[in-house]
Short mmCIF file of C-alpha atoms and ligand atoms in Angstrom, two decimals:
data_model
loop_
_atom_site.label_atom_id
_atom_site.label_comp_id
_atom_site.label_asym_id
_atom_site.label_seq_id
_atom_site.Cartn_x
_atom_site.Cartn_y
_atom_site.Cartn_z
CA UNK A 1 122.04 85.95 -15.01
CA UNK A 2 119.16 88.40 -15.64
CA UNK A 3 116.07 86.64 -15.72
CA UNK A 4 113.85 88.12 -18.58
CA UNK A 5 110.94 89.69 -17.23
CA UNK A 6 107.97 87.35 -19.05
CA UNK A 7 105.41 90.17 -20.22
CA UNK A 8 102.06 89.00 -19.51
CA UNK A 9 100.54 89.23 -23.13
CA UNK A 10 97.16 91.20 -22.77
CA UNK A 11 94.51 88.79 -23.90
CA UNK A 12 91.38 90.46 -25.69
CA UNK A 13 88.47 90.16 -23.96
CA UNK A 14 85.99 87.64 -24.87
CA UNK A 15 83.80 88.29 -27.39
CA UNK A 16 80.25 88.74 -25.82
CA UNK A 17 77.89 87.67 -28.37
CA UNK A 18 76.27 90.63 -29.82
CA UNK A 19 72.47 91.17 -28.63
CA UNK A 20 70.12 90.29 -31.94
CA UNK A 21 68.58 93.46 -33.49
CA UNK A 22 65.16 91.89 -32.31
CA UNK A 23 66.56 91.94 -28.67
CA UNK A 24 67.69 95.65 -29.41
CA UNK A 25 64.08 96.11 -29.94
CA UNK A 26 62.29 94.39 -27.73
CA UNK A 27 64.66 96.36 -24.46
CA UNK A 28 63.61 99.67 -26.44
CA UNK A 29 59.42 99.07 -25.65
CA UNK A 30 60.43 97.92 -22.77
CA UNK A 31 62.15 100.53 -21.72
CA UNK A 32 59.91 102.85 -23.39
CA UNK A 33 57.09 100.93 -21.23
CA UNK A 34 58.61 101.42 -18.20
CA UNK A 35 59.23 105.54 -18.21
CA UNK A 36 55.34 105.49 -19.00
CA UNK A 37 54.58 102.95 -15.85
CA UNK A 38 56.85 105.49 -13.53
CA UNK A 39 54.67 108.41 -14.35
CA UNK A 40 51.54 106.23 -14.06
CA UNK A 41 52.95 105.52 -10.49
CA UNK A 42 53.64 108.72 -9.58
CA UNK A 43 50.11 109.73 -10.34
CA UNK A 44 48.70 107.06 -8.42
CA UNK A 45 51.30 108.20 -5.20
CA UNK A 46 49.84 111.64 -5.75
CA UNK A 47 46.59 110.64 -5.34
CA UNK A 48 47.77 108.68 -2.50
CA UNK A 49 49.94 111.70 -0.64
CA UNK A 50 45.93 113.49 -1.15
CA UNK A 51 44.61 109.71 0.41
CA UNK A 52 46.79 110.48 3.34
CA UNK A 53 45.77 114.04 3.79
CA UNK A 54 42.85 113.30 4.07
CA UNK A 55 42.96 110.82 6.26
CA UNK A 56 45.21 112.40 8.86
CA UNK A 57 42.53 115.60 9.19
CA UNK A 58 39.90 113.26 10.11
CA UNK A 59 41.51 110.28 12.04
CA UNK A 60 40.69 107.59 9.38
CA UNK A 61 43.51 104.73 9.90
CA UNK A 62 46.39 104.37 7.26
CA UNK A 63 46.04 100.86 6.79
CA UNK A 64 42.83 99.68 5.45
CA UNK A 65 42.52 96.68 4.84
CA UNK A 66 39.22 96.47 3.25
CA UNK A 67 40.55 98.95 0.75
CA UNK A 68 43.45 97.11 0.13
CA UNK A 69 41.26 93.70 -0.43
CA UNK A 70 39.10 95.92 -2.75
CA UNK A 71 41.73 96.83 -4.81
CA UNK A 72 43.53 93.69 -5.05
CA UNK A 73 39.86 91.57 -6.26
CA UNK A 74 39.50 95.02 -8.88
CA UNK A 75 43.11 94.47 -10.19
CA UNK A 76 43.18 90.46 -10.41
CA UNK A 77 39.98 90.60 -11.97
CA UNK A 78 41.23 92.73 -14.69
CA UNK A 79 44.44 90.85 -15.04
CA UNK A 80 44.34 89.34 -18.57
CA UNK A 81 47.67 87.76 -18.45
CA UNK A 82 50.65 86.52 -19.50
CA UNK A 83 51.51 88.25 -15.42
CA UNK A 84 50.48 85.50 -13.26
CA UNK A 85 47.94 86.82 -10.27
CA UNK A 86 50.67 86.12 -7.82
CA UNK A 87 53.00 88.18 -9.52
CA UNK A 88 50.48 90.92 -9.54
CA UNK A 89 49.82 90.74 -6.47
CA UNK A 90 53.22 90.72 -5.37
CA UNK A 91 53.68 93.80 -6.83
CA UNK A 92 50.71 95.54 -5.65
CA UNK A 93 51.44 94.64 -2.12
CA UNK A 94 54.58 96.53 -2.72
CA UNK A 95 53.13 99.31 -4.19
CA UNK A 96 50.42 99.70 -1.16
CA UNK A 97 53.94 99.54 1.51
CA UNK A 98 54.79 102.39 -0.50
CA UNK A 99 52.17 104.03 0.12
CA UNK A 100 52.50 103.81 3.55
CA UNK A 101 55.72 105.56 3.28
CA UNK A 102 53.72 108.69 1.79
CA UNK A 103 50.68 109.03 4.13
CA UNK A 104 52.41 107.93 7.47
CA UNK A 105 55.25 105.42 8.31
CA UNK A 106 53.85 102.40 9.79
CA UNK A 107 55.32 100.63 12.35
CA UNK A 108 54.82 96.93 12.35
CA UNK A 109 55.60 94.92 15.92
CA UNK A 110 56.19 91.00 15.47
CA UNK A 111 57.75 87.86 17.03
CA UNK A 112 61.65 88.49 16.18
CA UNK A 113 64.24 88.28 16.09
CA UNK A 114 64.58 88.65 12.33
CA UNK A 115 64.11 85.19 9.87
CA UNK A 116 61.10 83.96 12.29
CA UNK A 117 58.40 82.95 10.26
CA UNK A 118 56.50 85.80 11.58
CA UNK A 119 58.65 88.21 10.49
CA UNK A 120 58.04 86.21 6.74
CA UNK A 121 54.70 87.24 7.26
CA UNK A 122 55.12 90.25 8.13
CA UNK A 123 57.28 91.07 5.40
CA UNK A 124 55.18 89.54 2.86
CA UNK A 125 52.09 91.21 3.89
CA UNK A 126 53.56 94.59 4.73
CA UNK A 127 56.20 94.46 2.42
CA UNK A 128 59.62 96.80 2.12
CA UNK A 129 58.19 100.40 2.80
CA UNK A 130 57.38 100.02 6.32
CA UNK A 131 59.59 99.94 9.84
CA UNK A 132 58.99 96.83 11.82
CA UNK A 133 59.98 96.04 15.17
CA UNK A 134 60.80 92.44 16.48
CA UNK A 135 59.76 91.28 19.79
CA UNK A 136 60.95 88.48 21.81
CA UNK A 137 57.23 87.28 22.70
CA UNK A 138 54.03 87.03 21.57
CA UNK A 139 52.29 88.62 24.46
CA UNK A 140 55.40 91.84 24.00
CA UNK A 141 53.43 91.86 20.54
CA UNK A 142 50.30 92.50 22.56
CA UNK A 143 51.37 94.86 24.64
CA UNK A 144 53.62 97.33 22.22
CA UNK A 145 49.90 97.38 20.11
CA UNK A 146 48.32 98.42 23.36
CA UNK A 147 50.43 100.70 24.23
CA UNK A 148 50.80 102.04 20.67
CA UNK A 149 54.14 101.89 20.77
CA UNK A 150 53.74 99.85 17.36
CA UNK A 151 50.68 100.31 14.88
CA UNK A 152 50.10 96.86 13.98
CA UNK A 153 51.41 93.32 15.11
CA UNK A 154 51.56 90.03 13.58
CA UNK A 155 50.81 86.64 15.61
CA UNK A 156 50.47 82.94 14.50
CA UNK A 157 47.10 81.84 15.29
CA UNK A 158 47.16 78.10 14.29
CA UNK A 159 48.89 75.94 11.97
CA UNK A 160 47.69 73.40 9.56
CA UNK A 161 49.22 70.37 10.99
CA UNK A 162 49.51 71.42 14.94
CA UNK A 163 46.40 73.86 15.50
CA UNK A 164 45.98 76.84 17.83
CA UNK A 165 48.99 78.51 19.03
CA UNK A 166 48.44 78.69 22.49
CA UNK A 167 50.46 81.85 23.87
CA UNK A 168 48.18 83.80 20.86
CA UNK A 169 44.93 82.56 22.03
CA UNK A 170 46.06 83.32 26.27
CA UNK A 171 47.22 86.52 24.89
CA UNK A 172 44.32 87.31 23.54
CA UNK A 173 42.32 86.19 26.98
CA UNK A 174 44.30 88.78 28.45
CA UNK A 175 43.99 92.06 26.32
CA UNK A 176 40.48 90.92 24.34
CA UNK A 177 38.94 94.50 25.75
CA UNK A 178 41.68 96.26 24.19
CA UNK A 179 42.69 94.53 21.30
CA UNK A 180 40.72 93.76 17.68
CA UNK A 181 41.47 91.33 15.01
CA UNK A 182 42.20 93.78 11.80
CA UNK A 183 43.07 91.29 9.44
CA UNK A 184 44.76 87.78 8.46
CA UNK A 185 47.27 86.23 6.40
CA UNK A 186 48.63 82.54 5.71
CA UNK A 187 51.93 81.76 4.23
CA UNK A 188 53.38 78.26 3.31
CA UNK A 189 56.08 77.68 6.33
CA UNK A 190 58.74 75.34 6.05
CA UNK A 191 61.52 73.96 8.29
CA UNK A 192 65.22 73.51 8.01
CA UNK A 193 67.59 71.94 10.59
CA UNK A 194 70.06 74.11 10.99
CA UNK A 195 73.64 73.46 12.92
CA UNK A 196 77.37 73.72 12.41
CA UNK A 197 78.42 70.13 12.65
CA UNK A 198 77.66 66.83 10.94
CA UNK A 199 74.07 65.55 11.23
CA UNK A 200 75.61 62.84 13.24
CA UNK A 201 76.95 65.14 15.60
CA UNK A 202 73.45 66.74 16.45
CA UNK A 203 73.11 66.30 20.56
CA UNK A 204 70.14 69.09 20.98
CA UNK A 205 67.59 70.67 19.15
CA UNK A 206 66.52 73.87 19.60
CA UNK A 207 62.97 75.50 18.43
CA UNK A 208 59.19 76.80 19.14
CA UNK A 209 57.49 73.55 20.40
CA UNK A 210 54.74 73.93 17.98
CA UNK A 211 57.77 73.17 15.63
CA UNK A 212 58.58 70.51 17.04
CA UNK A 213 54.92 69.15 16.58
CA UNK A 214 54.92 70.07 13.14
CA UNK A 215 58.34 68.05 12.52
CA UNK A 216 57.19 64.87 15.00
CA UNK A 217 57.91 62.11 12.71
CA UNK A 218 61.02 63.27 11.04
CA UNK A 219 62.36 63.90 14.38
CA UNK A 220 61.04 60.73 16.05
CA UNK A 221 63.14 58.74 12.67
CA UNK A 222 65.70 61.01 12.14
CA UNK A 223 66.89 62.23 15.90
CA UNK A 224 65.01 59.54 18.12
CA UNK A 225 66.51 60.16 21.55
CA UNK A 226 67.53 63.88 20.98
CA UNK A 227 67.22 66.66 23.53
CA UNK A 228 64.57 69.21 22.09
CA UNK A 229 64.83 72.04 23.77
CA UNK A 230 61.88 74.89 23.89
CA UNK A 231 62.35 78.56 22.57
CA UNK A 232 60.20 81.37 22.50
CA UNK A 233 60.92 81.53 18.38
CA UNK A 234 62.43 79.41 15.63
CA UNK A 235 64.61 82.29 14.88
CA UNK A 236 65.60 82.91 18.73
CA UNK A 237 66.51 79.09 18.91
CA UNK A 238 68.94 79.82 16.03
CA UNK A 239 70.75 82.30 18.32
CA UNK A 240 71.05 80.06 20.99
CA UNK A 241 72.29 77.07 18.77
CA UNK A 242 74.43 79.61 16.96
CA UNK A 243 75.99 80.66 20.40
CA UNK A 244 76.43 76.86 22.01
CA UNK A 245 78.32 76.36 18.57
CA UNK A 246 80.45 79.17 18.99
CA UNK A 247 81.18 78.37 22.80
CA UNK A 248 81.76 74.74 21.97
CA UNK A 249 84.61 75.66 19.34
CA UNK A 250 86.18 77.61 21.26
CA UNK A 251 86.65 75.33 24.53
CA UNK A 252 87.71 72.90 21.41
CA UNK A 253 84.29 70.57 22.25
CA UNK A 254 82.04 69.32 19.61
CA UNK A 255 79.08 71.53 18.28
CA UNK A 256 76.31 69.61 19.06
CA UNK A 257 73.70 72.18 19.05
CA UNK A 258 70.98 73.01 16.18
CA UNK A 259 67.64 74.98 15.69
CA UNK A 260 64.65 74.00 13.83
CA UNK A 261 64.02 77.00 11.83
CA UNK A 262 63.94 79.33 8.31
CA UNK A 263 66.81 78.97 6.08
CA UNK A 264 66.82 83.16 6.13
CA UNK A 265 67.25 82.46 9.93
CA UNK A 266 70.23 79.82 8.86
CA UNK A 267 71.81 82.74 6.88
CA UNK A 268 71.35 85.39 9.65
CA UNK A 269 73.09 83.44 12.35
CA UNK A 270 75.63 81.66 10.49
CA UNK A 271 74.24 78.22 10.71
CA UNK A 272 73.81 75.69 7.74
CA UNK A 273 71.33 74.01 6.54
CA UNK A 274 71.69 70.50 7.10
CA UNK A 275 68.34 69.43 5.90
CA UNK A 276 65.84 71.32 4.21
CA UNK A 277 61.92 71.07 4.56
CA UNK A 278 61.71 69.05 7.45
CA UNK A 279 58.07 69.74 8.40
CA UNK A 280 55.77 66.17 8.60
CA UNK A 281 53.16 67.83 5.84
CA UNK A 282 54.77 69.49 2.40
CA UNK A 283 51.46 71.74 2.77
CA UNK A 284 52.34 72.83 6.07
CA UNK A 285 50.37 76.61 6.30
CA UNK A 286 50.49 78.88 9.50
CA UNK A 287 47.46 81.65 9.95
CA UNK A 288 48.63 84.92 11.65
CA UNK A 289 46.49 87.48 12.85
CA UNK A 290 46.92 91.33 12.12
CA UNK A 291 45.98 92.76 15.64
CA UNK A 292 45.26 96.25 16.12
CA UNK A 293 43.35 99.45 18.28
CA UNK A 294 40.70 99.69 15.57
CA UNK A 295 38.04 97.82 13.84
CA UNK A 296 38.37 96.76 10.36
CA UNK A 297 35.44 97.84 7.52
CA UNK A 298 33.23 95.01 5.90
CA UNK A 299 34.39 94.43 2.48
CA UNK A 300 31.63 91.55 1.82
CA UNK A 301 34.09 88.40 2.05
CA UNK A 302 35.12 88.51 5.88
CA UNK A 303 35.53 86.87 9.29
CA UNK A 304 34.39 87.50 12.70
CA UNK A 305 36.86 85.71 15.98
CA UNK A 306 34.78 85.82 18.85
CA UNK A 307 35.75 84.76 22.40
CA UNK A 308 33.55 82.98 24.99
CA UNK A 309 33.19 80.93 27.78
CA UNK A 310 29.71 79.24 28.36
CA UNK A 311 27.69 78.92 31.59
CA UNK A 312 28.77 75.30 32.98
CA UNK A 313 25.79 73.41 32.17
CA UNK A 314 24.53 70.95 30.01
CA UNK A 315 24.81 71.64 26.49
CA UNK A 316 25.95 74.78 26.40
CA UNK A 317 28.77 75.06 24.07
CA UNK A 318 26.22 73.19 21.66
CA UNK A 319 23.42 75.99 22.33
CA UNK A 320 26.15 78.66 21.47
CA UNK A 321 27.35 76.83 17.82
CA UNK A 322 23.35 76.37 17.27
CA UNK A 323 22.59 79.71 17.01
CA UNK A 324 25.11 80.34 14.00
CA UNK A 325 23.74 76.84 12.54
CA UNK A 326 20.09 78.88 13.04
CA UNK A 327 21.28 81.50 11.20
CA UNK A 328 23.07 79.75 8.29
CA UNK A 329 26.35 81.22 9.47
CA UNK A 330 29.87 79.31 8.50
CA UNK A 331 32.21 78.69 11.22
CA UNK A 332 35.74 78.08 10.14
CA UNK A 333 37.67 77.69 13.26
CA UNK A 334 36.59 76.73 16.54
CA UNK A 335 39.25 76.30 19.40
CA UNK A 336 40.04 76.51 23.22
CA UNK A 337 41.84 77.34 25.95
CA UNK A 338 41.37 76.04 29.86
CA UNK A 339 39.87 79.50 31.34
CA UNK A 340 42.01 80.24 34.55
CA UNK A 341 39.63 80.79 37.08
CA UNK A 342 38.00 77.54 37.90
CA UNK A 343 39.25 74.10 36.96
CA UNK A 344 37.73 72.36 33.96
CA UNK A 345 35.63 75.47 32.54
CA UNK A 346 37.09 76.85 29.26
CA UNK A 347 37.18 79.79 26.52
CA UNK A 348 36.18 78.82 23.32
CA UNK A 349 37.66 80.77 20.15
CA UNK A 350 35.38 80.70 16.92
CA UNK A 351 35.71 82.52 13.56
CA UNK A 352 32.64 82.78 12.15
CA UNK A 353 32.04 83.68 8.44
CA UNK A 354 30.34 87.05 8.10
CA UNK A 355 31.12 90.86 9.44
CA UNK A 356 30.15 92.07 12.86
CA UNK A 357 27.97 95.07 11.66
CA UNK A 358 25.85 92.14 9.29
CA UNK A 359 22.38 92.24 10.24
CA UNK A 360 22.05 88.67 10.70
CA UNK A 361 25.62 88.48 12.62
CA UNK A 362 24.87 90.92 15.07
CA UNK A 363 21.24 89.19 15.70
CA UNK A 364 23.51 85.95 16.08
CA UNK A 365 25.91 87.45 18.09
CA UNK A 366 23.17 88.57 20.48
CA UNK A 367 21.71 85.14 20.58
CA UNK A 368 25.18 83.54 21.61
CA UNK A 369 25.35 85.79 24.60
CA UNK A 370 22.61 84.21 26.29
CA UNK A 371 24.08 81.01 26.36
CA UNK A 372 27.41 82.72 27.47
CA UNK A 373 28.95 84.22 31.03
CA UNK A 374 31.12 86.53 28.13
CA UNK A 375 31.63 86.66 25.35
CA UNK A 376 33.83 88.69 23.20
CA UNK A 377 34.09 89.61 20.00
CA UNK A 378 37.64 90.59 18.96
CA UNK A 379 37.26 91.72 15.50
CA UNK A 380 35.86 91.18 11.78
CA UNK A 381 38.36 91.01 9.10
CA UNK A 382 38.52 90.50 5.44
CA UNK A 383 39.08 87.01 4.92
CA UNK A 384 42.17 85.90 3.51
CA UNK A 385 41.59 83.49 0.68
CA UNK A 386 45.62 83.28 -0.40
CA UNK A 387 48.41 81.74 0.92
CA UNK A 388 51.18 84.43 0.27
O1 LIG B 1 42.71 103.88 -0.14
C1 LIG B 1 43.35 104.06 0.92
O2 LIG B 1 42.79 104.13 2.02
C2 LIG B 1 44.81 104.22 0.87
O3 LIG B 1 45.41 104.54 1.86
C3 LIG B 1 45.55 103.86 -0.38
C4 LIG B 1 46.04 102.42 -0.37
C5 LIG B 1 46.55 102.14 -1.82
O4 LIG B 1 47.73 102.30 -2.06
O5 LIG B 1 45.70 101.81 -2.66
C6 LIG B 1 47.16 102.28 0.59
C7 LIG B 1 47.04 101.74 1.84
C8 LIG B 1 45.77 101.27 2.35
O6 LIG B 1 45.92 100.18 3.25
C9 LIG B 1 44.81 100.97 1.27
C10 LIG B 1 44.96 101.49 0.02
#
């Protein structure tokens, strides 16, 4: 019997719900709005293409980040709304990575590989128009910016909940006569636990110790017991847990391993986010450091790190932190490190509120170098007052 060939009746389309003539007219400004923003843009890349000119005849570095703080306070101050301040300054941060692009590519050297939180820094504070380069350590940062192999690199500094990041602060013990602070920038940094099996299943943990710290009482009620094992970066432990997975499956074991890191890191390396926002404190904020061969200009609002170690006597370190008391100078971050040479004698890190070439800083600064054997001071930078 010849089976009748059912025709599949063509079904009309939906009906999309026509857009209101007030909709209509509304897309039409905009629109009409936006061909007048492009050619306000291009005017303000031409004057940046002449910026860049400029510049390159007489050495003046690309990135300027007293400029860019100037132009960010002129532009939110003039911001009457309904565009919130972050948006705006989203936008302008993207606009100044652009103009990167037209005066001289940057390159921008971090801790990688990609979906570290570093690499959200980076990204956030350099934005789309720039190349970056990921490292596998914090001291490779160091040394590609020394070596000028990169223009600028990104480093933690010290986190809200765990403090100074110790490889950053040894690194800079290490390259301080090389190397300058050139600016700063916080971001909001949040954990995931990231693996390929059931929570139950977890075995070992993989992440950045500091991580670890900044996750110690989830992980003490959640994973009492657990192996936690140390990586150079939250994104580099979600390699390795992504690779123990894969090696596991295929030798038909269980996937025990996971990685404490970003959910962008989760996506990258094909792990899943078991649980989201791990980290002890919801406010949890990280501080990285823009290092760089130059010095940055005063814009009015900055910091200055120094370095130091004190002559081992009584007092001492108090003698040093006097003298910016004296002089009615803010310190906003005071940390240290065991100095190397002989047991028990340290370097101290303080940022101290104020621009190197400042009259009464660089009387200060003076006055601190009595009390010290060195001391070092590895760069003023506009202060960062946002967390991006
Ligand atoms: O004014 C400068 O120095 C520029 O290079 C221009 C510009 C900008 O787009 O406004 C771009 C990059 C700098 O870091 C600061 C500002």
């Amino acid at each position: 019997m010849a089976t009748r060939k059912t025709r599949k009746q063509k079904q009309p389309a939906p009906a999309r719900p026509k857009d209101s003539g007030r909709l209509q007219e509304l897309r039409r400004k905009i629109d009409a709005v936006d061909q007048r923003l492009v050619r306000l843009l291009n005017e303000r890349a031409g004057l940046v293409v002449e910026v860049g000119k400029t510049k390159r005849a007489d050495g003046t570095p690309i990135y300027a980040p007293h400029r860019e703080a100037e132009v960010l306070r002129k532009v939110l101050s003039s911001n009457q709304g309904p565009l919130s301040e972050r948006a705006l300054e989203g936008i302008y941060r993207e606009l100044m990575s652009g103009s990167f692009a037209l005066e001289q590519p940057l390159r921008i050297g971090y801790l990688g590989p990609p979906g570290s939180n570093s690499h959200a820094a980076a990204v956030k504070q350099f934005g789309s128009s720039v190349d970056y380069e990921d490292l596998r350590e914090i001291s490779g940062v160091f040394t590609e910016v020394r070596r000028g192999h990169v223009n600028y690199g990104l480093v933690p500094i010290e986190n809200s909940l765990g403090g100074g990041i110790v490889e950053t602060l040894d690194a800079f013990k290490a390259n301080a006569q090389h190397i300058s602070v050139y600016g700063e920038v916080q971001i909001a940094v949040h954990h995931a636990l990231l693996a390929n099996c059931q929570p139950s299943q977890v075995r070992r943990i993989h992440s950045k110790p500091e991580i670890f710290q900044q996750c110690r009482n989830w992980l003490s009620t959640q994973y009492p017991g657990v192996e936690l094992m140390p990586a150079a970066s939250s994104s580099r432990a979600a390699q390795i847990a992504a690779d123990e997975c894969r090696k596991a499956l295929e030798i038909g074991a269980e996937p025990g391993a996971a990685a404490i890191g970003t959910a962008l890191a989760g996506q990258l390396y094909g792990l899943n986010v078991l649980f989201p926002r791990i980290e002890d404190d919801p406010n949890n904020i990280t501080r990285f450091v823009i290092i760089a061969r130059q010095n940055a200009r005063p814009t009015g609002d900055d910091k200055t790190s120094l370095m130091f170690t004190t002559d081992d006597k009584p007092g001492a370190l108090v003698s040093v932190l006097g003298v910016f008391q004296s002089a009615g100078i803010n310190l906003s971050h005071i940390d240290k490190r065991p100095q190397g040479r002989e047991r028990w004698t340290y370097t101290f890190f303080v940022d101290a509120l104020g621009h190197r070439d400042e009259p009464t800083m660089v009387a200060a600064i003076e006055q601190a170098q009595t009390h010290c054997r060195e001391l070092i001071v590895l760069g003023s930078y506009p202060r960062s007052r946002r967390i991006l």
